[in-house]
């Protein structure tokens, strides 16, 4: 049975079809994770309470906005390579590799710990994609992951600083 990555749309992209078939699943997994990460940060943004509310509210809002940019870049790259981006909430929920975000917390420390877990997992999978794309000769996709990784590392640092 053919998978989604096996069914490439026509494109004049010069990456070999076999290479694109290996890269598209990496991008799709990242798309699911990024969509999920955005919802995690939105959950924290809406529900946290505590003396550092304003600064954390702004931090989580910034991550939500950045994730929106990453989502668009990743989804577009999937289609550029001849794939079909699966960007619905249901697809993301089914495919995400992030830990579940607790829905019943309000304390800022609890949200920070949950956010750190999500950001850390996301950082690791993003870095894995950098090397995989470079090994496959797709520097453009690797660059998307490098830029994303740089930003997520910074957000992880910001969140962890509140816990120390």
PDB file of C-alpha atoms in Angstrom:
ATOM      1  CA  UNK A   1       0.000   0.000   0.000  1.00  0.00           C
ATOM      2  CA  UNK A   2       1.394   3.398  -0.988  1.00  0.00           C
ATOM      3  CA  UNK A   3       1.903   5.951   1.738  1.00  0.00           C
ATOM      4  CA  UNK A   4       1.324   9.676   1.422  1.00  0.00           C
ATOM      5  CA  UNK A   5       5.060  10.232   0.911  1.00  0.00           C
ATOM      6  CA  UNK A   6       5.009   7.749  -1.988  1.00  0.00           C
ATOM      7  CA  UNK A   7       2.401   9.837  -3.839  1.00  0.00           C
ATOM      8  CA  UNK A   8       4.273  12.909  -4.976  1.00  0.00           C
ATOM      9  CA  UNK A   9       2.597  15.726  -6.846  1.00  0.00           C
ATOM     10  CA  UNK A  10       4.356  16.894  -9.993  1.00  0.00           C
ATOM     11  CA  UNK A  11       7.069  19.440  -9.414  1.00  0.00           C
ATOM     12  CA  UNK A  12      10.128  20.697 -11.236  1.00  0.00           C
ATOM     13  CA  UNK A  13      12.032  20.705  -7.929  1.00  0.00           C
ATOM     14  CA  UNK A  14      15.484  19.308  -8.670  1.00  0.00           C
ATOM     15  CA  UNK A  15      15.723  17.119  -5.576  1.00  0.00           C
ATOM     16  CA  UNK A  16      15.384  13.483  -6.627  1.00  0.00           C
ATOM     17  CA  UNK A  17      11.956  11.964  -5.996  1.00  0.00           C
ATOM     18  CA  UNK A  18      13.443   9.343  -3.656  1.00  0.00           C
ATOM     19  CA  UNK A  19      15.049  12.099  -1.578  1.00  0.00           C
ATOM     20  CA  UNK A  20      11.799  14.046  -1.425  1.00  0.00           C
ATOM     21  CA  UNK A  21       9.988  10.877  -0.336  1.00  0.00           C
ATOM     22  CA  UNK A  22      12.345  10.661   2.644  1.00  0.00           C
ATOM     23  CA  UNK A  23      12.176  14.347   3.559  1.00  0.00           C
ATOM     24  CA  UNK A  24       8.409  14.823   3.364  1.00  0.00           C
ATOM     25  CA  UNK A  25       7.681  12.506   6.340  1.00  0.00           C
ATOM     26  CA  UNK A  26      10.245  14.430   8.421  1.00  0.00           C
ATOM     27  CA  UNK A  27       8.540  17.683   7.528  1.00  0.00           C
ATOM     28  CA  UNK A  28       5.084  16.219   8.163  1.00  0.00           C
ATOM     29  CA  UNK A  29       6.080  14.960  11.609  1.00  0.00           C
ATOM     30  CA  UNK A  30       7.487  18.385  12.385  1.00  0.00           C
ATOM     31  CA  UNK A  31       4.312  20.052  11.121  1.00  0.00           C
ATOM     32  CA  UNK A  32       2.237  17.953  13.528  1.00  0.00           C
ATOM     33  CA  UNK A  33       4.611  18.731  16.397  1.00  0.00           C
ATOM     34  CA  UNK A  34       4.632  22.446  15.597  1.00  0.00           C
ATOM     35  CA  UNK A  35       0.850  22.650  15.427  1.00  0.00           C
ATOM     36  CA  UNK A  36       0.682  20.835  18.759  1.00  0.00           C
ATOM     37  CA  UNK A  37       3.384  23.039  20.292  1.00  0.00           C
ATOM     38  CA  UNK A  38       1.393  26.101  19.305  1.00  0.00           C
ATOM     39  CA  UNK A  39      -1.666  24.768  21.151  1.00  0.00           C
ATOM     40  CA  UNK A  40       0.431  23.960  24.222  1.00  0.00           C
ATOM     41  CA  UNK A  41       1.746  27.502  24.385  1.00  0.00           C
ATOM     42  CA  UNK A  42      -1.727  28.932  23.772  1.00  0.00           C
ATOM     43  CA  UNK A  43      -3.075  26.797  26.639  1.00  0.00           C
ATOM     44  CA  UNK A  44      -0.407  28.258  28.923  1.00  0.00           C
ATOM     45  CA  UNK A  45      -0.971  31.784  27.587  1.00  0.00           C
ATOM     46  CA  UNK A  46      -4.678  31.648  28.398  1.00  0.00           C
ATOM     47  CA  UNK A  47      -4.668  29.813  31.718  1.00  0.00           C
ATOM     48  CA  UNK A  48      -1.607  30.680  33.766  1.00  0.00           C
ATOM     49  CA  UNK A  49      -1.885  32.610  37.011  1.00  0.00           C
ATOM     50  CA  UNK A  50       0.768  33.985  39.322  1.00  0.00           C
ATOM     51  CA  UNK A  51       2.947  36.980  40.123  1.00  0.00           C
ATOM     52  CA  UNK A  52       4.807  36.746  36.797  1.00  0.00           C
ATOM     53  CA  UNK A  53       1.609  36.512  34.772  1.00  0.00           C
ATOM     54  CA  UNK A  54       2.270  39.421  32.455  1.00  0.00           C
ATOM     55  CA  UNK A  55       5.799  38.469  31.395  1.00  0.00           C
ATOM     56  CA  UNK A  56       4.890  34.794  30.952  1.00  0.00           C
ATOM     57  CA  UNK A  57       1.673  35.682  29.132  1.00  0.00           C
ATOM     58  CA  UNK A  58       3.791  37.698  26.685  1.00  0.00           C
ATOM     59  CA  UNK A  59       6.412  34.936  26.372  1.00  0.00           C
ATOM     60  CA  UNK A  60       3.843  32.267  25.547  1.00  0.00           C
ATOM     61  CA  UNK A  61       2.126  34.647  23.127  1.00  0.00           C
ATOM     62  CA  UNK A  62       5.448  35.173  21.342  1.00  0.00           C
ATOM     63  CA  UNK A  63       5.975  31.413  21.010  1.00  0.00           C
ATOM     64  CA  UNK A  64       2.435  31.047  19.611  1.00  0.00           C
ATOM     65  CA  UNK A  65       3.150  33.723  16.991  1.00  0.00           C
ATOM     66  CA  UNK A  66       6.521  32.207  16.062  1.00  0.00           C
ATOM     67  CA  UNK A  67       4.995  28.746  15.781  1.00  0.00           C
ATOM     68  CA  UNK A  68       2.499  30.156  13.292  1.00  0.00           C
ATOM     69  CA  UNK A  69       5.392  31.224  11.074  1.00  0.00           C
ATOM     70  CA  UNK A  70       7.104  27.829  11.407  1.00  0.00           C
ATOM     71  CA  UNK A  71       3.848  26.024  10.599  1.00  0.00           C
ATOM     72  CA  UNK A  72       3.492  27.985   7.383  1.00  0.00           C
ATOM     73  CA  UNK A  73       7.113  27.430   6.331  1.00  0.00           C
ATOM     74  CA  UNK A  74       7.000  23.697   7.047  1.00  0.00           C
ATOM     75  CA  UNK A  75       3.613  23.162   5.403  1.00  0.00           C
ATOM     76  CA  UNK A  76       4.661  25.099   2.317  1.00  0.00           C
ATOM     77  CA  UNK A  77       7.920  23.137   2.092  1.00  0.00           C
ATOM     78  CA  UNK A  78       6.004  19.852   2.129  1.00  0.00           C
ATOM     79  CA  UNK A  79       3.963  21.016  -0.849  1.00  0.00           C
ATOM     80  CA  UNK A  80       7.026  22.470  -2.635  1.00  0.00           C
ATOM     81  CA  UNK A  81       8.566  19.004  -2.521  1.00  0.00           C
ATOM     82  CA  UNK A  82       5.447  17.452  -4.018  1.00  0.00           C
ATOM     83  CA  UNK A  83       3.798  16.311  -0.805  1.00  0.00           C
ATOM     84  CA  UNK A  84       0.404  16.973   0.714  1.00  0.00           C
ATOM     85  CA  UNK A  85       0.581  18.874   4.016  1.00  0.00           C
ATOM     86  CA  UNK A  86      -1.689  17.451   6.706  1.00  0.00           C
ATOM     87  CA  UNK A  87      -2.266  20.497   8.870  1.00  0.00           C
ATOM     88  CA  UNK A  88      -5.572  19.933  10.619  1.00  0.00           C
ATOM     89  CA  UNK A  89      -5.940  19.749  14.383  1.00  0.00           C
ATOM     90  CA  UNK A  90      -6.987  16.100  14.091  1.00  0.00           C
ATOM     91  CA  UNK A  91      -3.961  15.211  11.989  1.00  0.00           C
ATOM     92  CA  UNK A  92      -1.659  16.991  14.429  1.00  0.00           C
ATOM     93  CA  UNK A  93      -3.246  15.248  17.414  1.00  0.00           C
ATOM     94  CA  UNK A  94      -2.848  11.859  15.749  1.00  0.00           C
ATOM     95  CA  UNK A  95       0.758  12.418  14.661  1.00  0.00           C
ATOM     96  CA  UNK A  96       2.390  14.600  17.338  1.00  0.00           C
ATOM     97  CA  UNK A  97       5.379  13.336  19.267  1.00  0.00           C
ATOM     98  CA  UNK A  98       5.048  15.928  22.031  1.00  0.00           C
ATOM     99  CA  UNK A  99       3.956  14.968  25.537  1.00  0.00           C
ATOM    100  CA  UNK A 100       0.335  15.662  26.439  1.00  0.00           C
ATOM    101  CA  UNK A 101      -0.163  19.131  27.869  1.00  0.00           C
ATOM    102  CA  UNK A 102      -2.052  19.134  31.186  1.00  0.00           C
ATOM    103  CA  UNK A 103      -5.402  20.872  30.815  1.00  0.00           C
ATOM    104  CA  UNK A 104      -6.170  21.349  34.505  1.00  0.00           C
ATOM    105  CA  UNK A 105      -3.253  23.515  35.667  1.00  0.00           C
ATOM    106  CA  UNK A 106      -3.172  27.241  36.396  1.00  0.00           C
ATOM    107  CA  UNK A 107      -0.049  27.871  38.504  1.00  0.00           C
ATOM    108  CA  UNK A 108       2.689  29.547  36.508  1.00  0.00           C
ATOM    109  CA  UNK A 109       5.302  27.047  37.721  1.00  0.00           C
ATOM    110  CA  UNK A 110       3.180  24.132  36.505  1.00  0.00           C
ATOM    111  CA  UNK A 111       2.734  25.791  33.118  1.00  0.00           C
ATOM    112  CA  UNK A 112       6.445  26.505  32.908  1.00  0.00           C
ATOM    113  CA  UNK A 113       7.307  22.874  33.651  1.00  0.00           C
ATOM    114  CA  UNK A 114       4.834  21.658  31.034  1.00  0.00           C
ATOM    115  CA  UNK A 115       6.095  24.218  28.514  1.00  0.00           C
ATOM    116  CA  UNK A 116       9.716  23.225  29.149  1.00  0.00           C
ATOM    117  CA  UNK A 117       8.822  19.562  28.537  1.00  0.00           C
ATOM    118  CA  UNK A 118       7.105  20.444  25.254  1.00  0.00           C
ATOM    119  CA  UNK A 119       9.807  22.840  24.078  1.00  0.00           C
ATOM    120  CA  UNK A 120      12.585  20.409  24.989  1.00  0.00           C
ATOM    121  CA  UNK A 121      10.971  17.529  23.097  1.00  0.00           C
ATOM    122  CA  UNK A 122      10.380  19.812  20.133  1.00  0.00           C
ATOM    123  CA  UNK A 123      14.011  21.018  20.206  1.00  0.00           C
ATOM    124  CA  UNK A 124      15.309  17.461  20.075  1.00  0.00           C
ATOM    125  CA  UNK A 125      13.148  16.355  17.174  1.00  0.00           C
ATOM    126  CA  UNK A 126      13.926  19.560  15.275  1.00  0.00           C
ATOM    127  CA  UNK A 127      17.659  19.006  15.648  1.00  0.00           C
ATOM    128  CA  UNK A 128      17.261  15.420  14.440  1.00  0.00           C
ATOM    129  CA  UNK A 129      15.602  16.778  11.287  1.00  0.00           C
ATOM    130  CA  UNK A 130      18.510  19.146  10.629  1.00  0.00           C
ATOM    131  CA  UNK A 131      20.998  16.305  10.344  1.00  0.00           C
ATOM    132  CA  UNK A 132      18.643  14.080   8.386  1.00  0.00           C
ATOM    133  CA  UNK A 133      17.926  16.788   5.808  1.00  0.00           C
ATOM    134  CA  UNK A 134      21.617  17.623   5.481  1.00  0.00           C
ATOM    135  CA  UNK A 135      22.467  13.939   5.024  1.00  0.00           C
ATOM    136  CA  UNK A 136      19.847  13.765   2.262  1.00  0.00           C
ATOM    137  CA  UNK A 137      21.224  16.870   0.527  1.00  0.00           C
ATOM    138  CA  UNK A 138      18.256  19.144   1.233  1.00  0.00           C
ATOM    139  CA  UNK A 139      19.913  22.235   2.650  1.00  0.00           C
ATOM    140  CA  UNK A 140      16.725  24.286   2.214  1.00  0.00           C
ATOM    141  CA  UNK A 141      14.695  22.078   4.551  1.00  0.00           C
ATOM    142  CA  UNK A 142      17.678  21.858   6.907  1.00  0.00           C
ATOM    143  CA  UNK A 143      17.778  25.659   7.004  1.00  0.00           C
ATOM    144  CA  UNK A 144      14.103  25.810   8.016  1.00  0.00           C
ATOM    145  CA  UNK A 145      14.877  23.448  10.882  1.00  0.00           C
ATOM    146  CA  UNK A 146      18.032  25.374  11.852  1.00  0.00           C
ATOM    147  CA  UNK A 147      16.135  28.658  12.096  1.00  0.00           C
ATOM    148  CA  UNK A 148      13.334  26.998  14.033  1.00  0.00           C
ATOM    149  CA  UNK A 149      15.795  25.308  16.384  1.00  0.00           C
ATOM    150  CA  UNK A 150      17.569  28.575  17.080  1.00  0.00           C
ATOM    151  CA  UNK A 151      14.325  30.257  18.118  1.00  0.00           C
ATOM    152  CA  UNK A 152      13.005  27.316  20.138  1.00  0.00           C
ATOM    153  CA  UNK A 153      16.282  27.009  22.042  1.00  0.00           C
ATOM    154  CA  UNK A 154      15.889  30.654  23.022  1.00  0.00           C
ATOM    155  CA  UNK A 155      12.290  30.166  24.159  1.00  0.00           C
ATOM    156  CA  UNK A 156      13.333  27.095  26.144  1.00  0.00           C
ATOM    157  CA  UNK A 157      16.058  29.140  27.814  1.00  0.00           C
ATOM    158  CA  UNK A 158      13.564  31.897  28.681  1.00  0.00           C
ATOM    159  CA  UNK A 159      11.111  29.397  30.187  1.00  0.00           C
ATOM    160  CA  UNK A 160      13.780  27.525  32.144  1.00  0.00           C
ATOM    161  CA  UNK A 161      15.138  30.772  33.576  1.00  0.00           C
ATOM    162  CA  UNK A 162      11.815  31.273  35.353  1.00  0.00           C
ATOM    163  CA  UNK A 163      12.201  27.891  37.060  1.00  0.00           C
ATOM    164  CA  UNK A 164      15.710  28.459  38.452  1.00  0.00           C
TER     165      UNK A 164
END
